[in-house]
């Protein structure tokens, strides 16, 4: 009888030891799948660690175990982003946990909780350089990540899917895709660009409707709903970046032949600049307001328009033949451009004047090779810039929320050695010192034939920044390079570390960019509403409705 009692007690003890881990595992699984259980480990590897530890503790003693309690879950620690591994370029390493241990790290965490961008007051060199890079990528939406090897039988991925179904909102979807994955192999898709944005290596992206190198009719644009979700994921990643600044999500949406968001994808077809130039500036503004609202609705906050090239040569392959200019009269071009900019600003979208110092007379296309305008460019081609950017009596010089794009145009009267995008005499001299422009300057796509045929990547990056450009645009469409973002970021980092470019020069560009991005957050609208700082000029008022064109150009001396 005594043996039977002992044997029964042993069985009960065995059952207690066996059931305890199982109960904890079920508890953890419920916490993961049910609402409010997001703090538990996501994969089965994390779920099984707690019961395994408790089982080991139970085996160490024969005492009756206490009821299991939920383990305390520590706050997640986000490691500092690693610099891209590029041969020949090294970056200083940050000790693990250093950010949290230093006053600066504590300040950044406090600022993030208060809604202020982390690192805004004292950004790192890496973060400042990242804001200067705008890149293109392939793909229209984040891709599902395969379960890791530690997820037993793929249950970790199953748990993720269960949570996603329960929390199926746009914000959660954006946060889920914000982390992304580092660029690997021949891919640079949505996941990879999300990773670079979150790591602070990219400050802007450009969207294309088709892929030039593959010939595919699809790239980043499928439908309004898809572009809206893509923009949300991109902005979520930017919000988690070291700088914490909004991301520039850009397109070329001029209307006419140059329009990335097309009717066949569910968007509105807009008339070309040439057609608008034949009407009133009031009509141009109304069209721009409608276009701007459509862009803002899908999360696009930067439009590479209007074109302010004067139609000097109607047979110019990149401008005249495509109807991209408002006309031959520089006064009318300036007036319609002002109306377009005001329409975009009304919708909270940043505009960009292009292509400085004037593409309208060119006989060649800079997409294909060097475009020499030394013998063709006329003084009046600078009139729109002098009118719209003049510092005297014009609030735009200090407050206009826009930028200027410099074209790959060679004029030996300005610079006998380099095209405008790589010319200090053109950007820092003519545009900044002569015209007084204090805002952001962006290059045209630095992968166009006019640049790639003559300059290696490091020289392109050095000369563009040294010339005064703030944002380097790499469309990654005319030429495909999956590691482009990491290479450019590492190249510019190396140029600073070697002393060829000063950190102060990088800081100047960062401050201009941060100031412009700050305007996107002003006001109540999702993209800033009227916070872009553009006043309503006479061209958009009653005079324009009567068909009269003018923004005070009569008081400006022709160049």
Coordinates of C-alpha atoms in Angstrom, one line a residue:
X1 CA 0.0 0.0 0.0
X2 CA 2.8 2.4 0.9
X3 CA 4.5 1.7 -2.4
X4 CA 1.3 2.5 -4.3
X5 CA 1.0 5.8 -2.5
X6 CA 4.6 6.8 -3.3
X7 CA 4.1 5.7 -6.9
X8 CA 1.0 7.9 -7.1
X9 CA 2.8 10.9 -5.7
X10 CA 5.6 10.4 -8.2
X11 CA 3.1 10.4 -11.0
X12 CA 1.5 13.7 -9.8
X13 CA 5.0 15.3 -9.5
X14 CA 5.8 14.2 -13.1
X15 CA 2.5 15.6 -14.3
X16 CA 3.2 18.9 -12.6
X17 CA 6.7 19.1 -14.2
X18 CA 5.4 18.2 -17.7
X19 CA 2.4 20.5 -17.7
X20 CA 4.0 23.6 -16.4
X21 CA 6.0 24.3 -19.6
X22 CA 3.0 23.5 -21.7
X23 CA 0.8 26.0 -19.8
X24 CA 3.3 28.8 -20.1
X25 CA 3.7 28.1 -23.9
X26 CA -0.1 28.3 -24.3
X27 CA -0.2 31.5 -22.3
X28 CA 2.6 33.1 -24.4
X29 CA 0.8 32.0 -27.6
X30 CA -2.4 33.6 -26.5
X31 CA -0.6 36.8 -25.5
X32 CA 0.9 37.0 -29.0
X33 CA -2.2 36.4 -31.0
X34 CA -4.9 38.1 -28.9
X35 CA -5.3 41.9 -28.8
X36 CA -2.9 43.7 -26.5
X37 CA -0.5 40.8 -26.5
X38 CA 2.0 42.5 -28.9
X39 CA 4.6 42.8 -26.2
X40 CA 5.4 39.0 -26.2
X41 CA 8.1 37.5 -28.5
X42 CA 6.8 37.0 -32.0
X43 CA 8.4 33.8 -33.1
X44 CA 8.2 30.4 -31.5
X45 CA 11.8 30.6 -30.6
X46 CA 11.0 33.5 -28.3
X47 CA 7.8 31.8 -27.1
X48 CA 9.6 28.6 -26.1
X49 CA 12.5 30.3 -24.3
X50 CA 10.5 31.1 -21.1
X51 CA 9.0 27.7 -20.6
X52 CA 12.3 26.0 -21.1
X53 CA 13.9 28.2 -18.4
X54 CA 11.0 27.4 -16.0
X55 CA 11.3 23.7 -16.8
X56 CA 15.0 23.7 -15.9
X57 CA 14.2 25.5 -12.6
X58 CA 11.5 22.9 -11.8
X59 CA 13.9 20.0 -12.4
X60 CA 16.3 21.5 -9.9
X61 CA 14.0 21.1 -7.0
X62 CA 11.2 18.7 -5.8
X63 CA 9.2 21.5 -4.1
X64 CA 5.7 22.2 -5.4
X65 CA 6.1 25.0 -8.1
X66 CA 4.3 28.3 -7.7
X67 CA 1.7 29.4 -10.2
X68 CA 3.4 30.8 -13.4
X69 CA 3.5 34.6 -13.7
X70 CA 3.9 36.6 -16.9
X71 CA 7.6 37.5 -17.4
X72 CA 8.5 41.2 -17.5
X73 CA 9.1 42.4 -21.1
X74 CA 11.9 44.9 -21.4
X75 CA 11.5 47.9 -23.7
X76 CA 12.8 47.2 -27.2
X77 CA 16.3 48.5 -27.9
X78 CA 16.9 49.7 -31.5
X79 CA 20.6 49.4 -32.4
X80 CA 22.3 52.2 -34.2
X81 CA 22.3 51.6 -38.0
X82 CA 25.5 50.2 -39.4
X83 CA 27.3 52.0 -42.1
X84 CA 27.3 50.3 -45.5
X85 CA 30.3 48.1 -46.0
X86 CA 32.2 49.5 -49.0
X87 CA 35.8 48.7 -49.6
X88 CA 38.2 51.5 -48.9
X89 CA 35.7 53.6 -46.8
X90 CA 35.4 53.3 -43.1
X91 CA 33.1 54.9 -40.6
X92 CA 33.5 55.4 -36.9
X93 CA 31.7 52.7 -34.9
X94 CA 29.4 53.4 -32.0
X95 CA 29.7 51.2 -28.9
X96 CA 26.6 49.1 -28.2
X97 CA 24.3 51.0 -25.9
X98 CA 26.3 54.2 -26.2
X99 CA 23.4 56.2 -27.4
X100 CA 21.3 55.4 -24.4
X101 CA 24.1 56.0 -22.0
X102 CA 25.0 59.5 -23.2
X103 CA 23.2 62.7 -22.5
X104 CA 22.7 63.2 -26.3
X105 CA 21.1 59.7 -26.5
X106 CA 18.7 60.6 -23.6
X107 CA 17.9 63.9 -25.3
X108 CA 17.1 62.2 -28.6
X109 CA 14.8 59.7 -26.9
X110 CA 13.0 62.5 -25.0
X111 CA 12.7 64.5 -28.2
X112 CA 11.2 61.6 -30.0
X113 CA 8.6 61.0 -27.3
X114 CA 7.7 64.7 -27.4
X115 CA 7.2 64.7 -31.2
X116 CA 10.4 66.5 -32.1
X117 CA 12.7 64.7 -34.6
X118 CA 15.4 62.8 -32.9
X119 CA 18.8 64.3 -33.6
X120 CA 17.3 67.5 -35.1
X121 CA 19.5 69.8 -33.0
X122 CA 22.7 67.8 -33.5
X123 CA 22.4 65.3 -36.3
X124 CA 25.2 62.9 -37.0
X125 CA 27.3 63.2 -40.2
X126 CA 25.7 60.0 -41.5
X127 CA 22.2 61.4 -40.9
X128 CA 23.1 64.7 -42.6
X129 CA 24.5 62.9 -45.7
X130 CA 21.5 60.7 -45.9
X131 CA 19.2 63.7 -46.3
X132 CA 21.2 64.8 -49.3
X133 CA 20.4 61.6 -51.3
X134 CA 17.4 60.9 -53.4
X135 CA 17.1 57.5 -55.1
X136 CA 14.9 55.4 -57.3
X137 CA 14.0 51.8 -56.5
X138 CA 12.0 48.9 -58.0
X139 CA 8.7 47.6 -56.7
X140 CA 5.3 48.8 -55.8
X141 CA 4.8 47.4 -52.3
X142 CA 6.8 45.8 -49.4
X143 CA 7.4 42.1 -49.8
X144 CA 6.6 39.5 -47.1
X145 CA 9.8 38.3 -45.3
X146 CA 10.3 34.6 -45.1
X147 CA 10.3 33.1 -41.6
X148 CA 13.7 32.8 -39.9
X149 CA 15.4 29.5 -39.2
X150 CA 14.6 29.8 -35.5
X151 CA 10.8 29.9 -36.3
X152 CA 9.9 26.2 -35.7
X153 CA 7.7 24.9 -38.5
X154 CA 7.2 28.5 -39.7
X155 CA 4.9 29.2 -36.8
X156 CA 6.6 32.6 -36.2
X157 CA 5.4 33.8 -39.6
X158 CA 1.9 32.4 -38.9
X159 CA 1.7 34.4 -35.7
X160 CA 2.8 37.5 -37.6
X161 CA 0.0 36.9 -40.1
X162 CA -2.6 36.4 -37.3
X163 CA -1.6 39.8 -35.7
X164 CA -1.7 41.5 -39.1
X165 CA -5.2 40.2 -39.8
X166 CA -6.4 41.4 -36.4
X167 CA -4.8 44.9 -36.8
X168 CA -5.4 45.4 -40.5
X169 CA -5.1 49.2 -40.6
X170 CA -3.0 51.5 -42.8
X171 CA -0.9 52.7 -40.0
X172 CA 0.0 49.2 -38.8
X173 CA 0.8 48.1 -42.3
X174 CA 3.1 51.0 -42.7
X175 CA 4.9 50.3 -39.4
X176 CA 5.2 46.6 -40.3
X177 CA 7.0 47.5 -43.6
X178 CA 9.1 50.3 -42.1
X179 CA 11.9 48.1 -41.0
X180 CA 12.7 46.6 -44.4
X181 CA 15.8 44.5 -45.2
X182 CA 19.3 45.5 -46.3
X183 CA 20.1 45.5 -50.0
X184 CA 21.3 42.1 -51.2
X185 CA 22.2 40.6 -54.6
X186 CA 20.6 42.2 -57.6
X187 CA 17.6 43.5 -55.7
X188 CA 16.9 47.1 -54.6
X189 CA 13.2 46.9 -54.0
X190 CA 10.7 48.4 -51.5
X191 CA 12.1 46.4 -48.5
X192 CA 15.6 47.5 -49.3
X193 CA 14.8 51.2 -49.7
X194 CA 12.8 51.0 -46.5
X195 CA 15.8 49.7 -44.7
X196 CA 18.1 52.5 -46.1
X197 CA 15.5 55.2 -45.2
X198 CA 15.2 53.8 -41.6
X199 CA 19.0 53.6 -41.3
X200 CA 19.2 57.3 -42.4
X201 CA 21.0 56.7 -45.7
X202 CA 18.2 58.1 -47.9
X203 CA 16.3 61.3 -47.5
X204 CA 14.1 61.1 -50.6
X205 CA 12.8 58.8 -53.3
X206 CA 11.6 59.3 -56.8
X207 CA 8.7 57.2 -58.3
X208 CA 8.5 56.0 -61.9
X209 CA 5.6 54.3 -63.7
X210 CA 7.8 52.1 -65.9
X211 CA 11.2 50.5 -65.7
X212 CA 13.6 51.7 -68.5
X213 CA 16.3 49.1 -68.1
X214 CA 14.0 46.1 -68.1
X215 CA 11.4 47.5 -70.4
X216 CA 8.7 46.7 -67.9
X217 CA 5.6 48.9 -68.0
X218 CA 5.3 48.7 -64.2
X219 CA 7.7 49.9 -61.6
X220 CA 6.4 51.9 -58.6
X221 CA 2.9 53.0 -59.8
X222 CA 0.0 50.6 -60.1
X223 CA -3.1 52.4 -58.7
X224 CA -3.9 55.3 -56.4
X225 CA -4.6 52.9 -53.5
X226 CA -1.2 51.2 -54.0
X227 CA 0.8 54.5 -54.3
X228 CA -1.0 55.7 -51.1
X229 CA 0.0 52.6 -49.2
X230 CA 3.6 52.7 -50.5
X231 CA 4.0 56.4 -49.5
X232 CA 2.7 55.5 -46.0
X233 CA 5.2 52.8 -45.6
X234 CA 8.0 55.0 -46.8
X235 CA 7.1 57.8 -44.4
X236 CA 6.8 55.4 -41.5
X237 CA 10.4 54.4 -42.2
X238 CA 11.5 58.0 -42.4
X239 CA 9.8 58.7 -39.0
X240 CA 12.0 56.0 -37.5
X241 CA 15.2 57.3 -39.0
X242 CA 17.9 59.1 -37.0
X243 CA 16.9 62.5 -38.3
X244 CA 13.2 61.9 -38.0
X245 CA 12.4 64.2 -40.9
X246 CA 9.7 63.6 -43.4
X247 CA 10.7 61.9 -46.6
X248 CA 10.6 63.6 -50.0
X249 CA 8.4 61.4 -52.2
X250 CA 8.8 62.8 -55.7
X251 CA 7.5 62.4 -59.2
X252 CA 7.7 64.2 -62.5
X253 CA 4.1 65.3 -62.9
X254 CA 4.2 68.1 -65.4
X255 CA 1.2 67.2 -67.5
X256 CA 1.1 66.2 -71.2
X257 CA 3.9 63.9 -72.3
X258 CA 5.7 64.0 -68.9
X259 CA 3.3 62.5 -66.3
X260 CA 4.2 59.5 -64.2
X261 CA 0.8 59.1 -62.7
X262 CA -1.2 58.3 -65.8
X263 CA -4.9 57.8 -66.6
X264 CA -4.4 54.1 -67.3
X265 CA -3.4 53.8 -63.6
X266 CA -6.4 55.6 -62.3
X267 CA -5.1 59.1 -62.3
X268 CA -6.2 62.3 -64.2
X269 CA -4.6 63.4 -67.5
X270 CA -3.5 67.0 -67.3
X271 CA -2.7 69.3 -70.3
X272 CA 0.9 70.1 -71.2
X273 CA 2.6 73.4 -70.3
X274 CA 2.4 74.6 -73.9
X275 CA -1.4 74.4 -73.8
X276 CA -1.7 76.0 -70.4
X277 CA 0.6 78.9 -71.6
X278 CA -2.0 79.8 -74.2
X279 CA -4.6 80.3 -71.6
X280 CA -4.9 82.5 -68.4
X281 CA -2.7 82.1 -65.4
X282 CA -5.9 81.6 -63.3
X283 CA -6.6 78.5 -65.3
X284 CA -3.1 77.3 -64.8
X285 CA -3.5 77.7 -61.1
X286 CA -6.7 75.8 -61.0
X287 CA -5.2 72.9 -62.9
X288 CA -2.3 72.9 -60.5
X289 CA -4.5 72.9 -57.4
X290 CA -6.4 69.8 -58.8
X291 CA -3.1 68.1 -59.6
X292 CA -1.6 69.0 -56.3
X293 CA -4.6 67.5 -54.4
X294 CA -4.3 64.3 -56.4
X295 CA -0.6 64.1 -55.6
X296 CA -1.2 64.8 -51.9
X297 CA -3.9 62.3 -51.7
X298 CA -1.5 59.5 -52.6
X299 CA 1.3 60.8 -50.4
X300 CA 3.5 62.5 -53.0
X301 CA 4.8 65.8 -51.5
X302 CA 7.4 66.9 -54.2
X303 CA 6.6 67.6 -57.8
X304 CA 9.5 68.1 -60.2
X305 CA 7.6 70.9 -62.0
X306 CA 7.1 73.5 -63.3
X307 CA 9.4 73.7 -66.3
X308 CA 10.5 77.3 -66.7
X309 CA 12.6 76.7 -69.8
X310 CA 11.7 79.3 -72.4
X311 CA 10.7 77.8 -75.8
X312 CA 13.6 79.4 -77.7
X313 CA 14.0 76.4 -79.9
X314 CA 10.6 74.6 -80.6
X315 CA 12.6 71.7 -82.1
X316 CA 14.6 71.1 -78.9
X317 CA 14.2 67.3 -78.4
X318 CA 13.8 67.4 -74.6
X319 CA 11.6 70.5 -74.3
X320 CA 10.1 72.0 -77.5
X321 CA 9.1 68.8 -79.2
X322 CA 7.4 67.6 -76.1
X323 CA 5.4 70.8 -75.4
X324 CA 7.0 71.2 -71.9
X325 CA 7.5 75.0 -72.0
X326 CA 4.8 77.6 -71.3
X327 CA 5.9 79.6 -74.3
X328 CA 8.5 81.9 -76.0
X329 CA 7.8 84.9 -73.8
X330 CA 9.9 84.7 -70.6
X331 CA 7.4 87.0 -68.8
X332 CA 4.5 84.6 -69.6
X333 CA 6.6 81.6 -68.6
X334 CA 7.4 83.2 -65.2
X335 CA 3.7 84.2 -64.7
X336 CA 2.4 80.7 -65.4
X337 CA 5.1 79.1 -63.3
X338 CA 4.1 81.3 -60.4
X339 CA 0.5 80.2 -60.8
X340 CA 1.5 76.6 -61.0
X341 CA 3.6 76.9 -57.8
X342 CA 0.9 78.6 -55.9
X343 CA -1.6 75.8 -56.9
X344 CA 0.8 73.1 -55.7
X345 CA 1.4 75.0 -52.4
X346 CA -2.3 75.3 -51.9
X347 CA -2.4 71.5 -51.8
X348 CA 0.7 71.2 -49.7
X349 CA 3.0 70.0 -52.4
X350 CA 6.6 71.3 -52.9
X351 CA 7.4 72.5 -56.4
X352 CA 10.7 72.6 -58.3
X353 CA 11.8 75.1 -61.0
X354 CA 13.7 73.4 -63.8
X355 CA 16.1 73.2 -65.7
X356 CA 18.6 75.9 -64.6
X357 CA 20.2 77.8 -66.3
X358 CA 17.9 77.1 -69.3
X359 CA 17.2 74.0 -71.5
X360 CA 14.9 75.6 -74.0
X361 CA 17.6 76.3 -76.7
X362 CA 19.3 73.0 -76.5
X363 CA 19.8 71.0 -79.7
X364 CA 20.5 67.7 -77.9
X365 CA 18.9 65.7 -75.0
X366 CA 21.0 65.5 -71.8
X367 CA 19.5 62.1 -71.2
X368 CA 21.7 60.8 -74.0
X369 CA 24.9 62.8 -73.8
X370 CA 26.6 66.2 -73.3
X371 CA 24.2 69.1 -74.1
X372 CA 26.2 72.1 -75.2
X373 CA 24.2 75.4 -75.1
X374 CA 27.2 77.7 -75.4
X375 CA 26.2 79.0 -78.8
X376 CA 22.4 78.8 -78.3
X377 CA 21.4 79.8 -74.8
X378 CA 20.0 83.4 -74.6
X379 CA 20.0 85.9 -71.8
X380 CA 16.2 85.9 -71.6
X381 CA 16.2 82.2 -70.5
X382 CA 17.3 83.4 -67.0
X383 CA 14.4 85.8 -66.8
X384 CA 11.9 83.4 -65.1
X385 CA 14.6 82.6 -62.4
X386 CA 15.5 86.3 -61.9
X387 CA 11.8 87.1 -61.5
X388 CA 10.7 84.3 -59.3
X389 CA 13.9 84.1 -57.1
X390 CA 14.9 87.8 -56.9
X391 CA 15.6 88.7 -53.2
X392 CA 14.5 92.4 -53.4
X393 CA 10.9 92.8 -52.5
X394 CA 10.1 89.2 -52.9
X395 CA 9.1 87.0 -49.9
X396 CA 10.0 83.9 -51.9
X397 CA 13.7 84.5 -51.4
X398 CA 13.4 83.7 -47.7
X399 CA 10.1 81.8 -47.4
X400 CA 9.2 80.0 -50.6
X401 CA 8.9 76.3 -50.0
X402 CA 10.4 75.0 -53.1
X403 CA 13.6 74.1 -54.9
X404 CA 15.6 74.6 -58.1
X405 CA 16.8 71.8 -60.3
X406 CA 20.0 72.3 -62.2
X407 CA 20.3 70.6 -65.6
X408 CA 23.2 68.9 -67.3
X409 CA 23.8 71.8 -69.5
X410 CA 27.3 72.9 -70.7
X411 CA 27.9 76.6 -71.3
X412 CA 31.5 77.6 -71.7
X413 CA 30.6 81.2 -70.9
X414 CA 29.7 80.0 -67.4
X415 CA 32.2 77.2 -66.9
X416 CA 34.7 76.0 -69.5
X417 CA 35.2 72.6 -67.8
X418 CA 32.0 71.2 -66.4
X419 CA 28.2 71.1 -67.0
X420 CA 26.0 73.2 -64.7
X421 CA 25.2 70.4 -62.2
X422 CA 28.9 70.0 -61.4
X423 CA 29.8 73.7 -61.8
X424 CA 30.6 75.9 -58.8
X425 CA 30.5 79.0 -61.0
X426 CA 27.0 78.1 -62.0
X427 CA 25.4 77.0 -58.8
X428 CA 27.3 78.8 -56.0
X429 CA 28.1 81.7 -58.3
X430 CA 25.2 82.5 -60.7
X431 CA 22.3 81.0 -58.8
X432 CA 23.3 81.7 -55.2
X433 CA 25.5 84.8 -55.2
X434 CA 24.1 86.6 -58.3
X435 CA 20.4 85.7 -58.0
X436 CA 20.3 85.4 -54.2
X437 CA 18.7 82.0 -54.0
X438 CA 19.0 80.7 -50.4
X439 CA 16.9 77.6 -50.8
X440 CA 17.4 73.9 -51.8
X441 CA 19.2 73.1 -55.0
X442 CA 18.8 69.6 -56.5
X443 CA 20.6 68.0 -59.4
X444 CA 19.0 66.5 -62.4
X445 CA 19.3 62.7 -62.5
X446 CA 23.1 62.0 -62.1
X447 CA 22.8 58.8 -64.1
X448 CA 22.0 60.6 -67.4
X449 CA 24.4 60.1 -70.3
X450 CA 25.7 63.7 -70.0
X451 CA 27.3 62.7 -66.7
X452 CA 28.0 59.0 -66.7
X453 CA 29.9 59.2 -70.0
X454 CA 32.5 61.6 -68.6
X455 CA 32.7 61.2 -64.9
X456 CA 33.2 58.3 -62.4
X457 CA 30.8 58.1 -59.4
X458 CA 33.2 59.6 -56.8
X459 CA 34.0 62.6 -59.0
X460 CA 30.3 63.2 -59.7
X461 CA 29.5 63.2 -56.0
X462 CA 32.4 65.4 -55.1
X463 CA 31.8 68.0 -57.9
X464 CA 28.1 68.2 -57.3
X465 CA 28.4 68.9 -53.6
X466 CA 31.4 71.1 -54.1
X467 CA 29.5 73.1 -56.6
X468 CA 26.7 73.8 -54.1
X469 CA 24.0 71.1 -54.8
X470 CA 22.0 70.1 -51.7
X471 CA 20.3 67.0 -53.0
X472 CA 21.9 64.5 -55.3
X473 CA 19.3 62.7 -57.5
X474 CA 20.0 59.2 -58.7
X475 CA 16.9 57.8 -60.5
X476 CA 18.3 54.3 -60.7
X477 CA 16.2 53.8 -63.8
X478 CA 18.2 54.8 -66.8
X479 CA 21.1 52.7 -65.3
X480 CA 20.4 50.1 -62.7
X481 CA 22.7 49.7 -59.6
X482 CA 21.2 47.7 -56.7
X483 CA 23.8 48.9 -54.2
X484 CA 23.6 52.6 -55.4
X485 CA 22.3 54.2 -52.2
X486 CA 25.0 52.5 -50.0
X487 CA 27.7 53.3 -52.5
X488 CA 26.8 57.0 -52.8
X489 CA 26.4 57.4 -49.0
X490 CA 29.7 55.7 -48.4
X491 CA 31.4 57.8 -51.1
X492 CA 30.3 61.1 -49.7
X493 CA 31.2 59.9 -46.2
X494 CA 34.7 59.1 -47.4
X495 CA 35.1 62.5 -49.1
X496 CA 34.3 64.2 -45.8
X497 CA 36.6 61.9 -43.8
X498 CA 39.4 62.5 -46.3
X499 CA 39.0 66.3 -46.0
X500 CA 38.0 66.9 -49.6
X501 CA 34.6 68.1 -48.4
X502 CA 34.1 69.8 -45.1
X503 CA 31.5 68.7 -42.6
X504 CA 30.3 72.3 -42.5
X505 CA 29.5 72.1 -46.2
X506 CA 27.4 69.1 -45.5
X507 CA 25.7 70.9 -42.6
X508 CA 24.7 73.8 -44.9
X509 CA 22.8 71.5 -47.2
X510 CA 21.2 69.6 -44.3
X511 CA 19.9 72.8 -42.8
X512 CA 18.4 74.0 -46.1
X513 CA 16.7 70.6 -46.5
X514 CA 15.5 70.4 -42.9
X515 CA 14.0 73.9 -43.2
X516 CA 12.1 72.9 -46.3
X517 CA 10.9 69.7 -44.8
X518 CA 9.8 71.5 -41.7
X519 CA 7.4 73.5 -43.8
X520 CA 5.7 70.2 -44.8
X521 CA 4.7 69.8 -41.1
X522 CA 3.2 73.3 -40.7
X523 CA -0.5 73.8 -40.9
X524 CA -3.4 71.3 -40.4
X525 CA -3.4 69.4 -43.8
X526 CA -1.5 66.1 -44.0
X527 CA 1.3 67.6 -46.0
X528 CA 1.3 71.0 -44.4
X529 CA -1.5 72.9 -46.2
X530 CA -0.4 76.5 -46.5
X531 CA 2.8 75.9 -44.5
X532 CA 4.9 76.1 -47.7
X533 CA 5.2 79.8 -47.3
X534 CA 4.2 80.9 -50.8
X535 CA 2.1 84.1 -50.9
X536 CA -0.8 84.5 -53.3
X537 CA 0.7 86.7 -56.0
X538 CA -1.2 88.9 -58.4
X539 CA -1.1 86.3 -61.2
X540 CA -3.4 84.1 -59.2
X541 CA -5.9 86.8 -58.3
X542 CA -8.6 88.8 -60.0
X543 CA -6.3 90.1 -62.8
X544 CA -5.5 86.6 -63.9
X545 CA -9.2 85.6 -64.0
X546 CA -9.6 88.4 -66.5
X547 CA -6.9 86.9 -68.6
X548 CA -4.2 89.5 -67.8
X549 CA -0.7 88.1 -67.1
X550 CA 1.7 89.8 -64.8
X551 CA 3.7 89.3 -61.6
X552 CA 5.5 92.6 -61.5
X553 CA 8.1 91.6 -64.2
X554 CA 7.9 95.1 -65.6
X555 CA 10.0 96.3 -62.7
X556 CA 12.7 93.8 -63.3
X557 CA 15.7 94.5 -65.5
X558 CA 16.2 91.9 -68.2
X559 CA 19.4 89.9 -67.8

